[in-house]
mmCIF file of C-alpha atoms in Angstrom:
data_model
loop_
_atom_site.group_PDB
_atom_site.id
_atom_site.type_symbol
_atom_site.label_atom_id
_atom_site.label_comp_id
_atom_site.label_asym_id
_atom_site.label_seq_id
_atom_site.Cartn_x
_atom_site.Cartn_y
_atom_site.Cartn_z
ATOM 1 C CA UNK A 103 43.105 113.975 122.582
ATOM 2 C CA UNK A 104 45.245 112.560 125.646
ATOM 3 C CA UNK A 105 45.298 109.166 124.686
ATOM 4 C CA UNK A 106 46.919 110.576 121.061
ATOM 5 C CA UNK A 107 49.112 112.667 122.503
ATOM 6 C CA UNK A 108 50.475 109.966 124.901
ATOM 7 C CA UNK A 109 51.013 107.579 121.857
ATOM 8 C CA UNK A 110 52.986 110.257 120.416
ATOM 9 C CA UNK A 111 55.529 110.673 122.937
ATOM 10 C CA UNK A 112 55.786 107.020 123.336
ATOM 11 C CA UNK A 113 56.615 106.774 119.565
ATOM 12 C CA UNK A 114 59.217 109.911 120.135
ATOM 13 C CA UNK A 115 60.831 108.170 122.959
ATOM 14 C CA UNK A 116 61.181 104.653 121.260
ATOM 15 C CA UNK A 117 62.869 106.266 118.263
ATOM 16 C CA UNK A 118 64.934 108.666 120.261
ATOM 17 C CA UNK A 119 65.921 105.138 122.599
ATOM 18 C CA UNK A 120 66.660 103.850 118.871
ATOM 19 C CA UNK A 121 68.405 106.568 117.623
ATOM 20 C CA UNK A 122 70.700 106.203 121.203
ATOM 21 C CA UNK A 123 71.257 102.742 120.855
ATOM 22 C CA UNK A 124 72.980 103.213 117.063
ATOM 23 C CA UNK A 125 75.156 105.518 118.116
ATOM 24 C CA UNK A 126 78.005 104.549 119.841
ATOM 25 C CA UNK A 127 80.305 107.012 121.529
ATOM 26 C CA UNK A 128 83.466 108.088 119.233
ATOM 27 C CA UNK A 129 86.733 106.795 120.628
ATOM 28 C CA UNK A 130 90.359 108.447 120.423
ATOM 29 C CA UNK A 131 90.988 106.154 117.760
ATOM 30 C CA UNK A 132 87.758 107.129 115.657
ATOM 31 C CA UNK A 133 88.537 110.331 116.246
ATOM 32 C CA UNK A 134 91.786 110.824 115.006
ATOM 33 C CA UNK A 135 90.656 108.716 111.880
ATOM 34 C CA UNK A 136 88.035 111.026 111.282
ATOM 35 C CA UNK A 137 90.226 114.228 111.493
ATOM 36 C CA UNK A 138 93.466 112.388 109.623
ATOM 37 C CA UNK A 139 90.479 111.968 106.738
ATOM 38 C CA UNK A 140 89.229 115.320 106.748
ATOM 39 C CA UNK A 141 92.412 117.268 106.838
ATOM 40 C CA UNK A 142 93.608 115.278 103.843
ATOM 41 C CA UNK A 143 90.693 116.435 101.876
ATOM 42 C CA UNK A 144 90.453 119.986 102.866
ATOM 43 C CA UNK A 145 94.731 119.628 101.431
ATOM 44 C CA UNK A 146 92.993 118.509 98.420
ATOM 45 C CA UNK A 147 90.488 120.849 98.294
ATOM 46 C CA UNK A 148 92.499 123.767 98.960
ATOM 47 C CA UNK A 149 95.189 122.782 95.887
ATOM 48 C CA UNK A 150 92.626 122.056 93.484
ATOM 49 C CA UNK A 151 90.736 125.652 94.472
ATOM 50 C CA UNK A 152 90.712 128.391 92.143
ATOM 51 C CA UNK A 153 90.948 131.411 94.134
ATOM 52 C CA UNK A 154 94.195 130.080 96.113
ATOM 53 C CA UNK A 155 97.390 132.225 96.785
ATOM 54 C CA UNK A 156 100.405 131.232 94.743
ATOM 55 C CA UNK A 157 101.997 130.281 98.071
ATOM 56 C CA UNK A 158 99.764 126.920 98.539
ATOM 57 C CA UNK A 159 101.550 125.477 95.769
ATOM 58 C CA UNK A 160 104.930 125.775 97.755
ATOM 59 C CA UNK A 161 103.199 123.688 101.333
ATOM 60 C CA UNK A 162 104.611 120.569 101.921
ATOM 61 C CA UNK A 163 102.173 117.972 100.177
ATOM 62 C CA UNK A 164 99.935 116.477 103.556
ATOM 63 C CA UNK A 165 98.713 112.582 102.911
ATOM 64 C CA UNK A 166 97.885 111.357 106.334
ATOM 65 C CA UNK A 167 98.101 108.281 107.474
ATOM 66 C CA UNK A 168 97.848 107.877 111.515
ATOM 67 C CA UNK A 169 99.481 104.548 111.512
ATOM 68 C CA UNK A 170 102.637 105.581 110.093
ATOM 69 C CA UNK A 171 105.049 107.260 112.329
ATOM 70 C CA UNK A 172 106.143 109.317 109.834
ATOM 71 C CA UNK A 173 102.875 111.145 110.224
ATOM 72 C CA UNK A 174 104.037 113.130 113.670
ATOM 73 C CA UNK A 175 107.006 114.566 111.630
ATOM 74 C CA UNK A 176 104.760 115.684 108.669
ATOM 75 C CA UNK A 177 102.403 117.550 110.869
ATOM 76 C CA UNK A 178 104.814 119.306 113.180
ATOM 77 C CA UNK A 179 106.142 120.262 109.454
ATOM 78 C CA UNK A 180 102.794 121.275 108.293
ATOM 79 C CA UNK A 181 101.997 123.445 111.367
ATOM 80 C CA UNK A 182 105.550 124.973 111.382
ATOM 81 C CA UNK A 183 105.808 126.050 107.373
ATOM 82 C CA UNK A 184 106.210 129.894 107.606
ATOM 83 C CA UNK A 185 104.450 130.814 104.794
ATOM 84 C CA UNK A 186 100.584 131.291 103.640
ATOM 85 C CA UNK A 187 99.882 132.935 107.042
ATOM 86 C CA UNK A 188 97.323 135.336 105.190
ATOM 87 C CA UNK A 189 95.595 132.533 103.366
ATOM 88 C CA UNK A 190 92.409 131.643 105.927
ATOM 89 C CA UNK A 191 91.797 128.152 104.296
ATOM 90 C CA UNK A 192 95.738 127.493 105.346
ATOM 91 C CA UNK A 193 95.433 128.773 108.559
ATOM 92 C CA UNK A 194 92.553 126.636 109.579
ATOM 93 C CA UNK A 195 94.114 123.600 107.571
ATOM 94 C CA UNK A 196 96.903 124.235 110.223
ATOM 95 C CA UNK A 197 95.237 124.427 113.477
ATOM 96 C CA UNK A 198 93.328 121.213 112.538
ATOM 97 C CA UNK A 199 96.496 119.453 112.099
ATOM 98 C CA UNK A 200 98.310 120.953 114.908
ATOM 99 C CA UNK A 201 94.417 119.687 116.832
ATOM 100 C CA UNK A 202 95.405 115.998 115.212
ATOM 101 C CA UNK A 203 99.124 116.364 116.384
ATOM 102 C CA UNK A 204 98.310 117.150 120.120
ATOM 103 C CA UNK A 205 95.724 114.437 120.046
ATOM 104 C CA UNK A 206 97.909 111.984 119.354
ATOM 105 C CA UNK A 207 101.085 113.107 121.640
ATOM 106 C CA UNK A 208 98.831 113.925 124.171
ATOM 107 C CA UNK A 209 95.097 112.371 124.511
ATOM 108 C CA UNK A 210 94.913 108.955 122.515
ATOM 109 C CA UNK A 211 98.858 108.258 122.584
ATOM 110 C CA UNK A 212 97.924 104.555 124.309
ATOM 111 C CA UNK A 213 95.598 104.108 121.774
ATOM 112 C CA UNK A 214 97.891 104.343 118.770
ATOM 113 C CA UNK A 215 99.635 101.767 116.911
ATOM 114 C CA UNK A 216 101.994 102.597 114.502
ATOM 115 C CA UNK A 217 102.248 100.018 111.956
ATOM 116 C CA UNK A 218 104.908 101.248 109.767
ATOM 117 C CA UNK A 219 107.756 103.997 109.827
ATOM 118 C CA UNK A 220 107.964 104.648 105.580
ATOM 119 C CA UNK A 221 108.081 108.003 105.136
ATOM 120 C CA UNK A 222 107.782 108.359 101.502
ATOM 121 C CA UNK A 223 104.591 106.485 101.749
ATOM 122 C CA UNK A 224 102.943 109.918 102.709
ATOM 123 C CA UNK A 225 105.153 111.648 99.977
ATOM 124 C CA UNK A 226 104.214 109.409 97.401
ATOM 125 C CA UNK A 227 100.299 107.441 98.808
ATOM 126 C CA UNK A 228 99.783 104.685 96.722
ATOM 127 C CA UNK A 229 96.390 105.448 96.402
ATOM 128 C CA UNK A 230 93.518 103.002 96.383
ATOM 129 C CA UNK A 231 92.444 102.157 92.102
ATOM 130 C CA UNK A 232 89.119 104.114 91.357
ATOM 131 C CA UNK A 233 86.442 101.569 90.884
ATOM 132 C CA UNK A 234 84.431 102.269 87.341
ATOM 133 C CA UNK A 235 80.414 101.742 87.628
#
């Protein structure tokens, strides 16, 4: 029974050791990525949801993209819109983009290139064509 039992935990520790090696830390850059992404679909989620207040209509439209300058403007007018306070999905929407905001002010402002300054490109995305299977 020892001999199994020690060929186990050798097996658990090579996959963990596996596992480990995969996963590589997330940087400022990945990070801000991640929650640019993630706010932009909750937006989309939250517009196309059914049981929404009549005031989501009325938010400013949020496409994020972190490499436009633009973007610091659109969240500080995101976070500041005074309506909607009563809507929980808007609320949280907000904190995670006043999160992103102070992020990228604060945290991971060396790691930030902006590589444009269009603002109507996050009024108006030119979004990537759908690919048909």
């Amino acid at each position: 029974k020892l001999p199994t039992m020690k060929m186990l935990l050798s097996l658990i520790a090579l996959l963990s050791a596996a596992l480990l090696a995969d996963a590589a830390p997330p940087t400022c850059y990945s990070r801000m990525l991640s929650l640019s992404k993630e706010i932009t679909e909750s937006f989309k989620e939250l517009q196309t949801s059914k049981a929404v207040d009549s005031c989501v209509e009325m938010l400013p439209r949020l496409y994020l993209d972190i490499h436009n300058y633009c973007v610091l403007a659109k969240l500080r007018d995101f976070v500041a819109y005074p309506r909607c306070e009563r809507v929980l999905e808007v609320s949280e929407l907000k904190e995670k983009a006043r999160s992103l905001y102070t992020i990228m002010i604060s945290y991971c402002r060396r790691d930030l290139v902006f590589l444009t300054d269009d603002c109507s490109a996050l009024e108006n995305p030119i979004l990537p064509p759908i690919e048909s299977s």
